[in-house]
């Protein structure tokens, strides 16, 4: 029954099945997702399909979203934290057209949030699903090129090697300098790359009420962090995990605790720091928060 | 009474040695056959005979460096007779470490290890404390008149006579119950030969059993408690 | 007989066949704590196959090898599950490859290569591991100021020193070495052998060293196993095998050594 498109869908999108993928593919991906949820942090292989965008543009995330989205969902898509970047706009339009779902820029309203690089600043809620677009799911790959070996390492929980990258970092910079794709241990068992979010967002993975799904289209892997799961960022006893901090506040909304992007304004060395999460920044300004450069032309552009 | 019952430290019975040279059509070269020899505590048996008679071969058979072709070589080790012919390599190494020392003409030079350390090694291997080992090694090197400036150097660049004295020091510092001496004084001058003779006599007085080959007649006469003529055991090829 | 500690490794009739081709056949021996066994023979004699079997890198066709493990007590290494075998390799063994590229991670620094075994065994304190690493680089006589350089910037002899430090830092009980000085200049080789000899004696390690070089065998090994066409043709004390070789093949090997 599920193979057949509904009569309704036939009328509105006659050339494609609901949400682009055929029903068998969606079932395969849903089974993969269920297994991923059952084994938090474990990379489950799946039959990644060719998508109408190139690898690296979010094919994994799009397939995950397409497999779980329903007509009642409200879809939000961000790239580098912003809703209005080209890739985010394209993917949002894609699902609006092909699945006829409501779309939003509001974190609170969304039921599914597809993302590259960020987790929204606003606390996620039960029932929400984060879908991450993942370029490289294997955190050990840079240190151990053999797939057979990394699989054995996961199977036997041999994660000493991952610390080698932290060791290298401390040796070179006197601190753990990695800022993104910072490796974590999920539920004290599987090593996982939360790629490519900044380590600033790592703590948001820990005991989150929302479901976190990670899709890597080119590498054909799906993994998950179920709601309320322990997620620990790796560190050394004498070099504990730390997130990035900024001396500046958001130039537009004055936020002190959000992840800031540096924007170069001219060739005179002038620059400003603004919230990477455009929805968060806009909502704060609507609530009356004011940053030191609130009148800047960019204020209009990013709201 | 007790003297009579005393077991020999070395008991060679019916010992035969021949070499088979597979590279030369399997040629068999007999060295000696049916050789019997006993050495008791306090004895220094000096092997006599012209060169090529197999004196060194006999010593090497007793040390386990050469296999025997027949007969037995029994060593009194920890109060029990051990036949080298049937002993495991571990046992032979243990005998060499604790019971039987061997001084050859040549020092097998180990690069980078200092002379003092070389002489201390046999003591350290036998559980002597580092301080005591160093004190005994220093005393031994001093008695052999090896210049103190040399002690911290590896002996690789020493003269033949100096290397030989290091070799002697290594073997005598340990006070082995059995000592095998294969031309230990070959490159030494008269004064140093005299020192070595004194060391041999002191070791014999403490109960060592020895088999020796000495090129120098004065050393031979001074060290020997008896002579052993090997020529009568010579076998045809 | 003297009382001796039980063997660390008992090898019982280990054979490895590659189809119709024999790798090694019915090899048996005991290795005692603190003992260094040399395996000699020419290329293709089966010595590396034997080493790969005994170190758990290659499954033998038949035979057993019982290792006296700290964690498990006496265990047949071929009967262990993969996880336990990997743990054994990590915790209690070392393996020095002929080519440092096979034994080092070329993408990470020399220091991190040496520290990795500590992290694999649960080390999580950077400062302590850093100190242990520099101590070990000193022991293998490497310039500490270069600790953070990548292995490719080191000479072959220095790479081999890093590999040796990496394989000894976790204080293994048994170290496998496959032609550890094979690819090196003669002068570098001599110094490295000497260093290895000192380390092995100081740490009371047991070791199995595969080499085709009789000089290496004489300097390093207490005991020798001579292999030809997959068979052990002669065994014995190193000096006895080299000075009074019995088997035609051993005599050929010994007589082929150039005298300087």
PDB file of C-alpha atoms in Angstrom, chain B:
ATOM      1  CA  UNK B   1      87.284 -39.815  54.154  1.00  0.00           C
ATOM      2  CA  UNK B   2      85.364 -36.826  52.891  1.00  0.00           C
ATOM      3  CA  UNK B   3      88.214 -36.085  50.510  1.00  0.00           C
ATOM      4  CA  UNK B   4      87.782 -39.465  48.915  1.00  0.00           C
ATOM      5  CA  UNK B   5      84.058 -39.067  48.382  1.00  0.00           C
ATOM      6  CA  UNK B   6      84.352 -35.584  46.931  1.00  0.00           C
ATOM      7  CA  UNK B   7      82.754 -35.481  43.551  1.00  0.00           C
ATOM      8  CA  UNK B   8      84.701 -33.951  40.688  1.00  0.00           C
ATOM      9  CA  UNK B   9      83.543 -30.564  39.437  1.00  0.00           C
ATOM     10  CA  UNK B  10      84.104 -31.656  35.849  1.00  0.00           C
ATOM     11  CA  UNK B  11      83.744 -35.275  34.773  1.00  0.00           C
ATOM     12  CA  UNK B  12      84.473 -36.016  31.112  1.00  0.00           C
ATOM     13  CA  UNK B  13      83.769 -39.636  30.166  1.00  0.00           C
ATOM     14  CA  UNK B  14      84.423 -41.292  26.826  1.00  0.00           C
ATOM     15  CA  UNK B  15      84.245 -37.936  25.087  1.00  0.00           C
ATOM     16  CA  UNK B  16      84.466 -38.073  21.319  1.00  0.00           C
ATOM     17  CA  UNK B  17      84.485 -35.080  19.009  1.00  0.00           C
ATOM     18  CA  UNK B  18      84.545 -34.981  15.277  1.00  0.00           C
ATOM     19  CA  UNK B  19      83.485 -32.396  12.748  1.00  0.00           C
ATOM     20  CA  UNK B  20      81.491 -33.140   9.635  1.00  0.00           C
ATOM     21  CA  UNK B  21      82.122 -30.549   6.974  1.00  0.00           C
ATOM     22  CA  UNK B  22      79.080 -30.581   4.727  1.00  0.00           C
ATOM     23  CA  UNK B  23      80.549 -27.851   2.579  1.00  0.00           C
ATOM     24  CA  UNK B  24      83.421 -30.137   1.725  1.00  0.00           C
ATOM     25  CA  UNK B  25      81.660 -33.252   0.590  1.00  0.00           C
ATOM     26  CA  UNK B  26      80.760 -34.311   4.100  1.00  0.00           C
ATOM     27  CA  UNK B  27      84.399 -34.762   5.128  1.00  0.00           C
ATOM     28  CA  UNK B  28      84.672 -36.037   8.708  1.00  0.00           C
ATOM     29  CA  UNK B  29      87.507 -34.799  10.848  1.00  0.00           C
ATOM     30  CA  UNK B  30      88.064 -36.687  14.056  1.00  0.00           C
ATOM     31  CA  UNK B  31      89.595 -34.708  16.903  1.00  0.00           C
ATOM     32  CA  UNK B  32      89.707 -37.098  19.835  1.00  0.00           C
ATOM     33  CA  UNK B  33      87.837 -40.132  21.053  1.00  0.00           C
ATOM     34  CA  UNK B  34      87.119 -41.914  24.315  1.00  0.00           C
ATOM     35  CA  UNK B  35      88.588 -39.096  26.346  1.00  0.00           C
ATOM     36  CA  UNK B  36      88.266 -39.311  30.135  1.00  0.00           C
ATOM     37  CA  UNK B  37      89.114 -36.447  32.453  1.00  0.00           C
ATOM     38  CA  UNK B  38      88.117 -35.462  35.976  1.00  0.00           C
ATOM     39  CA  UNK B  39      88.828 -32.134  37.602  1.00  0.00           C
ATOM     40  CA  UNK B  40      88.275 -31.621  41.318  1.00  0.00           C
ATOM     41  CA  UNK B  41      88.097 -28.516  43.451  1.00  0.00           C
ATOM     42  CA  UNK B  42      91.418 -26.755  43.759  1.00  0.00           C
ATOM     43  CA  UNK B  43      92.846 -28.451  40.702  1.00  0.00           C
ATOM     44  CA  UNK B  44      94.204 -26.725  37.626  1.00  0.00           C
ATOM     45  CA  UNK B  45      94.579 -29.281  34.872  1.00  0.00           C
ATOM     46  CA  UNK B  46      96.798 -27.928  32.115  1.00  0.00           C
ATOM     47  CA  UNK B  47      96.254 -29.434  28.676  1.00  0.00           C
ATOM     48  CA  UNK B  48      99.529 -30.390  27.053  1.00  0.00           C
ATOM     49  CA  UNK B  49     100.310 -31.238  23.474  1.00  0.00           C
ATOM     50  CA  UNK B  50     101.203 -29.623  20.212  1.00  0.00           C
ATOM     51  CA  UNK B  51      98.783 -27.266  18.545  1.00  0.00           C
ATOM     52  CA  UNK B  52      96.107 -28.948  16.462  1.00  0.00           C
ATOM     53  CA  UNK B  53      95.721 -31.740  18.995  1.00  0.00           C
ATOM     54  CA  UNK B  54      92.301 -30.456  20.069  1.00  0.00           C
ATOM     55  CA  UNK B  55      93.096 -28.669  23.315  1.00  0.00           C
ATOM     56  CA  UNK B  56      90.796 -25.737  22.536  1.00  0.00           C
ATOM     57  CA  UNK B  57      88.180 -28.130  21.181  1.00  0.00           C
ATOM     58  CA  UNK B  58      88.122 -29.974  24.501  1.00  0.00           C
ATOM     59  CA  UNK B  59      87.677 -26.745  26.434  1.00  0.00           C
ATOM     60  CA  UNK B  60      84.894 -25.657  24.098  1.00  0.00           C
ATOM     61  CA  UNK B  61      83.147 -29.019  24.522  1.00  0.00           C
ATOM     62  CA  UNK B  62      83.319 -28.596  28.288  1.00  0.00           C
ATOM     63  CA  UNK B  63      81.875 -25.081  27.975  1.00  0.00           C
ATOM     64  CA  UNK B  64      79.023 -26.287  25.752  1.00  0.00           C
ATOM     65  CA  UNK B  65      80.221 -24.169  22.874  1.00  0.00           C
ATOM     66  CA  UNK B  66      80.834 -27.325  20.831  1.00  0.00           C
ATOM     67  CA  UNK B  67      78.472 -30.273  20.838  1.00  0.00           C
ATOM     68  CA  UNK B  68      79.893 -33.645  21.787  1.00  0.00           C
ATOM     69  CA  UNK B  69      79.869 -36.437  19.226  1.00  0.00           C
ATOM     70  CA  UNK B  70      79.914 -39.129  21.906  1.00  0.00           C
ATOM     71  CA  UNK B  71      80.429 -39.598  25.633  1.00  0.00           C
ATOM     72  CA  UNK B  72      79.469 -37.127  28.316  1.00  0.00           C
ATOM     73  CA  UNK B  73      80.582 -33.909  29.940  1.00  0.00           C
ATOM     74  CA  UNK B  74      79.204 -33.639  33.458  1.00  0.00           C
ATOM     75  CA  UNK B  75      79.351 -30.425  35.408  1.00  0.00           C
ATOM     76  CA  UNK B  76      78.626 -30.173  39.117  1.00  0.00           C
ATOM     77  CA  UNK B  77      76.035 -27.438  39.204  1.00  0.00           C
ATOM     78  CA  UNK B  78      74.037 -26.596  42.331  1.00  0.00           C
ATOM     79  CA  UNK B  79      75.249 -29.837  43.889  1.00  0.00           C
ATOM     80  CA  UNK B  80      73.995 -32.028  41.046  1.00  0.00           C
ATOM     81  CA  UNK B  81      75.787 -33.502  38.061  1.00  0.00           C
ATOM     82  CA  UNK B  82      74.447 -32.096  34.809  1.00  0.00           C
ATOM     83  CA  UNK B  83      75.376 -33.752  31.535  1.00  0.00           C
ATOM     84  CA  UNK B  84      75.787 -30.985  28.992  1.00  0.00           C
ATOM     85  CA  UNK B  85      74.963 -33.395  26.193  1.00  0.00           C
ATOM     86  CA  UNK B  86      71.362 -33.638  27.339  1.00  0.00           C
ATOM     87  CA  UNK B  87      70.938 -30.277  29.029  1.00  0.00           C
ATOM     88  CA  UNK B  88      68.549 -27.608  27.794  1.00  0.00           C
ATOM     89  CA  UNK B  89      70.019 -24.352  26.521  1.00  0.00           C
ATOM     90  CA  UNK B  90      68.504 -22.622  29.538  1.00  0.00           C
ATOM     91  CA  UNK B  91      70.391 -24.947  31.863  1.00  0.00           C
ATOM     92  CA  UNK B  92      73.662 -24.435  30.014  1.00  0.00           C
ATOM     93  CA  UNK B  93      73.188 -20.664  30.174  1.00  0.00           C
ATOM     94  CA  UNK B  94      72.463 -20.963  33.879  1.00  0.00           C
ATOM     95  CA  UNK B  95      75.626 -23.037  34.385  1.00  0.00           C
ATOM     96  CA  UNK B  96      77.615 -20.424  32.506  1.00  0.00           C
ATOM     97  CA  UNK B  97      76.117 -17.636  34.545  1.00  0.00           C
ATOM     98  CA  UNK B  98      76.673 -19.157  37.953  1.00  0.00           C
ATOM     99  CA  UNK B  99      79.099 -22.051  37.806  1.00  0.00           C
ATOM    100  CA  UNK B 100      81.461 -21.971  34.866  1.00  0.00           C
ATOM    101  CA  UNK B 101      83.483 -19.110  33.459  1.00  0.00           C
ATOM    102  CA  UNK B 102      85.508 -19.070  30.266  1.00  0.00           C
ATOM    103  CA  UNK B 103      88.454 -16.865  29.376  1.00  0.00           C
ATOM    104  CA  UNK B 104      89.484 -16.943  25.746  1.00  0.00           C
ATOM    105  CA  UNK B 105      92.306 -15.191  23.952  1.00  0.00           C
ATOM    106  CA  UNK B 106      89.841 -12.794  22.461  1.00  0.00           C
ATOM    107  CA  UNK B 107      87.459 -10.387  24.032  1.00  0.00           C
ATOM    108  CA  UNK B 108      84.179 -10.344  22.202  1.00  0.00           C
ATOM    109  CA  UNK B 109      83.835  -6.615  22.154  1.00  0.00           C
ATOM    110  CA  UNK B 110      80.454  -5.126  22.822  1.00  0.00           C
ATOM    111  CA  UNK B 111      80.462  -1.574  21.510  1.00  0.00           C
ATOM    112  CA  UNK B 112      79.613   1.275  23.853  1.00  0.00           C
ATOM    113  CA  UNK B 113      79.675  -0.679  27.113  1.00  0.00           C
ATOM    114  CA  UNK B 114      82.316   0.702  29.467  1.00  0.00           C
ATOM    115  CA  UNK B 115      85.116  -1.465  30.815  1.00  0.00           C
ATOM    116  CA  UNK B 116      83.936  -1.074  34.386  1.00  0.00           C
ATOM    117  CA  UNK B 117      80.391  -2.019  33.397  1.00  0.00           C
ATOM    118  CA  UNK B 118      81.678  -5.075  31.519  1.00  0.00           C
ATOM    119  CA  UNK B 119      83.509  -6.300  34.597  1.00  0.00           C
ATOM    120  CA  UNK B 120      80.521  -5.596  36.852  1.00  0.00           C
ATOM    121  CA  UNK B 121      78.110  -7.453  34.590  1.00  0.00           C
ATOM    122  CA  UNK B 122      78.816 -11.030  35.749  1.00  0.00           C
ATOM    123  CA  UNK B 123      78.325  -9.899  39.338  1.00  0.00           C
ATOM    124  CA  UNK B 124      75.102  -8.014  38.612  1.00  0.00           C
ATOM    125  CA  UNK B 125      73.739 -11.035  36.720  1.00  0.00           C
ATOM    126  CA  UNK B 126      74.259 -13.041  39.875  1.00  0.00           C
ATOM    127  CA  UNK B 127      72.389 -10.667  42.090  1.00  0.00           C
ATOM    128  CA  UNK B 128      75.340  -8.815  43.656  1.00  0.00           C
ATOM    129  CA  UNK B 129      74.339  -5.274  44.607  1.00  0.00           C
ATOM    130  CA  UNK B 130      75.496  -2.471  42.328  1.00  0.00           C
ATOM    131  CA  UNK B 131      77.744  -0.921  45.000  1.00  0.00           C
ATOM    132  CA  UNK B 132      79.454  -4.171  45.869  1.00  0.00           C
ATOM    133  CA  UNK B 133      79.819  -5.103  42.197  1.00  0.00           C
ATOM    134  CA  UNK B 134      81.447  -1.802  41.430  1.00  0.00           C
ATOM    135  CA  UNK B 135      83.814  -2.061  44.376  1.00  0.00           C
ATOM    136  CA  UNK B 136      84.861  -5.575  43.402  1.00  0.00           C
ATOM    137  CA  UNK B 137      85.223  -4.649  39.724  1.00  0.00           C
ATOM    138  CA  UNK B 138      87.390  -1.652  40.597  1.00  0.00           C
ATOM    139  CA  UNK B 139      89.587  -3.748  42.853  1.00  0.00           C
ATOM    140  CA  UNK B 140      89.971  -6.366  40.134  1.00  0.00           C
ATOM    141  CA  UNK B 141      90.850  -3.846  37.420  1.00  0.00           C
ATOM    142  CA  UNK B 142      93.317  -2.184  39.781  1.00  0.00           C
ATOM    143  CA  UNK B 143      94.999  -5.472  40.603  1.00  0.00           C
ATOM    144  CA  UNK B 144      95.416  -6.106  36.862  1.00  0.00           C
ATOM    145  CA  UNK B 145      97.090  -2.690  36.568  1.00  0.00           C
ATOM    146  CA  UNK B 146      94.717  -1.431  33.938  1.00  0.00           C
ATOM    147  CA  UNK B 147      95.022   2.383  33.951  1.00  0.00           C
ATOM    148  CA  UNK B 148      92.034   3.897  35.731  1.00  0.00           C
ATOM    149  CA  UNK B 149      91.547   6.384  32.892  1.00  0.00           C
ATOM    150  CA  UNK B 150      90.480   3.436  30.720  1.00  0.00           C
ATOM    151  CA  UNK B 151      87.747   2.163  33.012  1.00  0.00           C
ATOM    152  CA  UNK B 152      84.996   4.395  31.743  1.00  0.00           C
ATOM    153  CA  UNK B 153      85.805   3.576  28.090  1.00  0.00           C
ATOM    154  CA  UNK B 154      84.556   0.669  25.999  1.00  0.00           C
ATOM    155  CA  UNK B 155      87.526  -1.656  25.408  1.00  0.00           C
ATOM    156  CA  UNK B 156      87.065  -1.729  21.625  1.00  0.00           C
ATOM    157  CA  UNK B 157      90.067   0.516  21.032  1.00  0.00           C
ATOM    158  CA  UNK B 158      92.321  -1.027  23.690  1.00  0.00           C
ATOM    159  CA  UNK B 159      95.497  -2.905  22.809  1.00  0.00           C
ATOM    160  CA  UNK B 160      95.383  -6.719  22.701  1.00  0.00           C
ATOM    161  CA  UNK B 161      96.962  -7.012  26.132  1.00  0.00           C
ATOM    162  CA  UNK B 162      94.560  -4.511  27.673  1.00  0.00           C
ATOM    163  CA  UNK B 163      91.548  -6.245  26.165  1.00  0.00           C
ATOM    164  CA  UNK B 164      92.802  -9.536  27.498  1.00  0.00           C
ATOM    165  CA  UNK B 165      93.095  -8.123  30.986  1.00  0.00           C
ATOM    166  CA  UNK B 166      89.497  -6.899  30.770  1.00  0.00           C
ATOM    167  CA  UNK B 167      88.548 -10.409  29.759  1.00  0.00           C
ATOM    168  CA  UNK B 168      90.437 -11.889  32.707  1.00  0.00           C
ATOM    169  CA  UNK B 169      88.918  -9.367  35.089  1.00  0.00           C
ATOM    170  CA  UNK B 170      85.427 -10.297  33.910  1.00  0.00           C
ATOM    171  CA  UNK B 171      85.984 -13.963  34.620  1.00  0.00           C
ATOM    172  CA  UNK B 172      87.945 -13.771  37.857  1.00  0.00           C
ATOM    173  CA  UNK B 173      85.816 -11.119  39.552  1.00  0.00           C
ATOM    174  CA  UNK B 174      82.953 -13.558  39.784  1.00  0.00           C
ATOM    175  CA  UNK B 175      84.890 -16.386  41.545  1.00  0.00           C
ATOM    176  CA  UNK B 176      83.306 -19.124  39.466  1.00  0.00           C
ATOM    177  CA  UNK B 177      83.508 -22.676  40.868  1.00  0.00           C
ATOM    178  CA  UNK B 178      84.838 -23.728  37.454  1.00  0.00           C
ATOM    179  CA  UNK B 179      87.092 -21.719  35.157  1.00  0.00           C
ATOM    180  CA  UNK B 180      88.160 -22.637  31.648  1.00  0.00           C
ATOM    181  CA  UNK B 181      91.256 -20.756  30.485  1.00  0.00           C
ATOM    182  CA  UNK B 182      92.163 -20.802  26.799  1.00  0.00           C
ATOM    183  CA  UNK B 183      95.465 -18.943  26.422  1.00  0.00           C
ATOM    184  CA  UNK B 184      94.469 -16.117  28.785  1.00  0.00           C
ATOM    185  CA  UNK B 185      98.037 -14.785  28.931  1.00  0.00           C
ATOM    186  CA  UNK B 186      98.838 -14.908  25.216  1.00  0.00           C
ATOM    187  CA  UNK B 187      99.301 -11.163  24.728  1.00  0.00           C
ATOM    188  CA  UNK B 188     100.530 -10.230  28.190  1.00  0.00           C
ATOM    189  CA  UNK B 189     103.990  -9.156  29.276  1.00  0.00           C
ATOM    190  CA  UNK B 190     105.884 -10.972  32.028  1.00  0.00           C
ATOM    191  CA  UNK B 191     104.682  -8.708  34.834  1.00  0.00           C
ATOM    192  CA  UNK B 192     101.030  -9.140  33.892  1.00  0.00           C
ATOM    193  CA  UNK B 193     101.490 -12.882  33.396  1.00  0.00           C
ATOM    194  CA  UNK B 194     102.683 -12.978  36.957  1.00  0.00           C
ATOM    195  CA  UNK B 195      99.578 -11.151  38.149  1.00  0.00           C
ATOM    196  CA  UNK B 196      97.377 -13.645  36.321  1.00  0.00           C
ATOM    197  CA  UNK B 197      99.242 -16.559  37.863  1.00  0.00           C
ATOM    198  CA  UNK B 198      98.577 -15.018  41.267  1.00  0.00           C
ATOM    199  CA  UNK B 199      94.878 -14.708  40.429  1.00  0.00           C
ATOM    200  CA  UNK B 200      94.780 -18.342  39.337  1.00  0.00           C
ATOM    201  CA  UNK B 201      96.481 -19.479  42.530  1.00  0.00           C
ATOM    202  CA  UNK B 202      94.149 -17.416  44.683  1.00  0.00           C
ATOM    203  CA  UNK B 203      91.120 -18.881  42.899  1.00  0.00           C
ATOM    204  CA  UNK B 204      92.463 -22.421  43.323  1.00  0.00           C
ATOM    205  CA  UNK B 205      92.999 -21.788  47.000  1.00  0.00           C
ATOM    206  CA  UNK B 206      89.319 -20.818  47.242  1.00  0.00           C
ATOM    207  CA  UNK B 207      88.379 -24.127  45.611  1.00  0.00           C
ATOM    208  CA  UNK B 208      87.956 -23.348  41.924  1.00  0.00           C
ATOM    209  CA  UNK B 209      88.414 -26.176  39.473  1.00  0.00           C
ATOM    210  CA  UNK B 210      90.222 -25.236  36.265  1.00  0.00           C
ATOM    211  CA  UNK B 211      91.204 -26.519  32.877  1.00  0.00           C
ATOM    212  CA  UNK B 212      93.808 -24.374  31.163  1.00  0.00           C
ATOM    213  CA  UNK B 213      95.802 -23.989  28.011  1.00  0.00           C
ATOM    214  CA  UNK B 214      98.899 -21.855  28.376  1.00  0.00           C
ATOM    215  CA  UNK B 215     101.302 -21.084  25.627  1.00  0.00           C
ATOM    216  CA  UNK B 216     103.879 -19.676  28.034  1.00  0.00           C
ATOM    217  CA  UNK B 217     105.883 -22.327  29.770  1.00  0.00           C
ATOM    218  CA  UNK B 218     106.500 -20.378  32.963  1.00  0.00           C
ATOM    219  CA  UNK B 219     102.783 -19.766  33.436  1.00  0.00           C
ATOM    220  CA  UNK B 220     102.090 -23.387  32.626  1.00  0.00           C
ATOM    221  CA  UNK B 221     104.511 -24.615  35.274  1.00  0.00           C
ATOM    222  CA  UNK B 222     103.316 -22.111  37.841  1.00  0.00           C
ATOM    223  CA  UNK B 223      99.601 -22.652  37.388  1.00  0.00           C
ATOM    224  CA  UNK B 224      99.309 -26.393  36.835  1.00  0.00           C
ATOM    225  CA  UNK B 225      98.460 -28.796  39.595  1.00  0.00           C
ATOM    226  CA  UNK B 226      98.795 -31.531  36.973  1.00  0.00           C
ATOM    227  CA  UNK B 227      99.131 -31.978  33.229  1.00  0.00           C
ATOM    228  CA  UNK B 228      96.822 -33.819  30.894  1.00  0.00           C
ATOM    229  CA  UNK B 229      98.228 -35.271  27.702  1.00  0.00           C
ATOM    230  CA  UNK B 230      95.548 -35.074  25.024  1.00  0.00           C
ATOM    231  CA  UNK B 231      97.573 -36.689  22.258  1.00  0.00           C
ATOM    232  CA  UNK B 232      96.866 -40.240  23.389  1.00  0.00           C
ATOM    233  CA  UNK B 233      93.151 -39.718  22.597  1.00  0.00           C
ATOM    234  CA  UNK B 234      93.835 -38.474  19.103  1.00  0.00           C
ATOM    235  CA  UNK B 235      91.673 -40.291  16.595  1.00  0.00           C
ATOM    236  CA  UNK B 236      92.306 -40.890  12.957  1.00  0.00           C
ATOM    237  CA  UNK B 237      90.181 -38.900  10.547  1.00  0.00           C
TER     238      UNK B 237
END
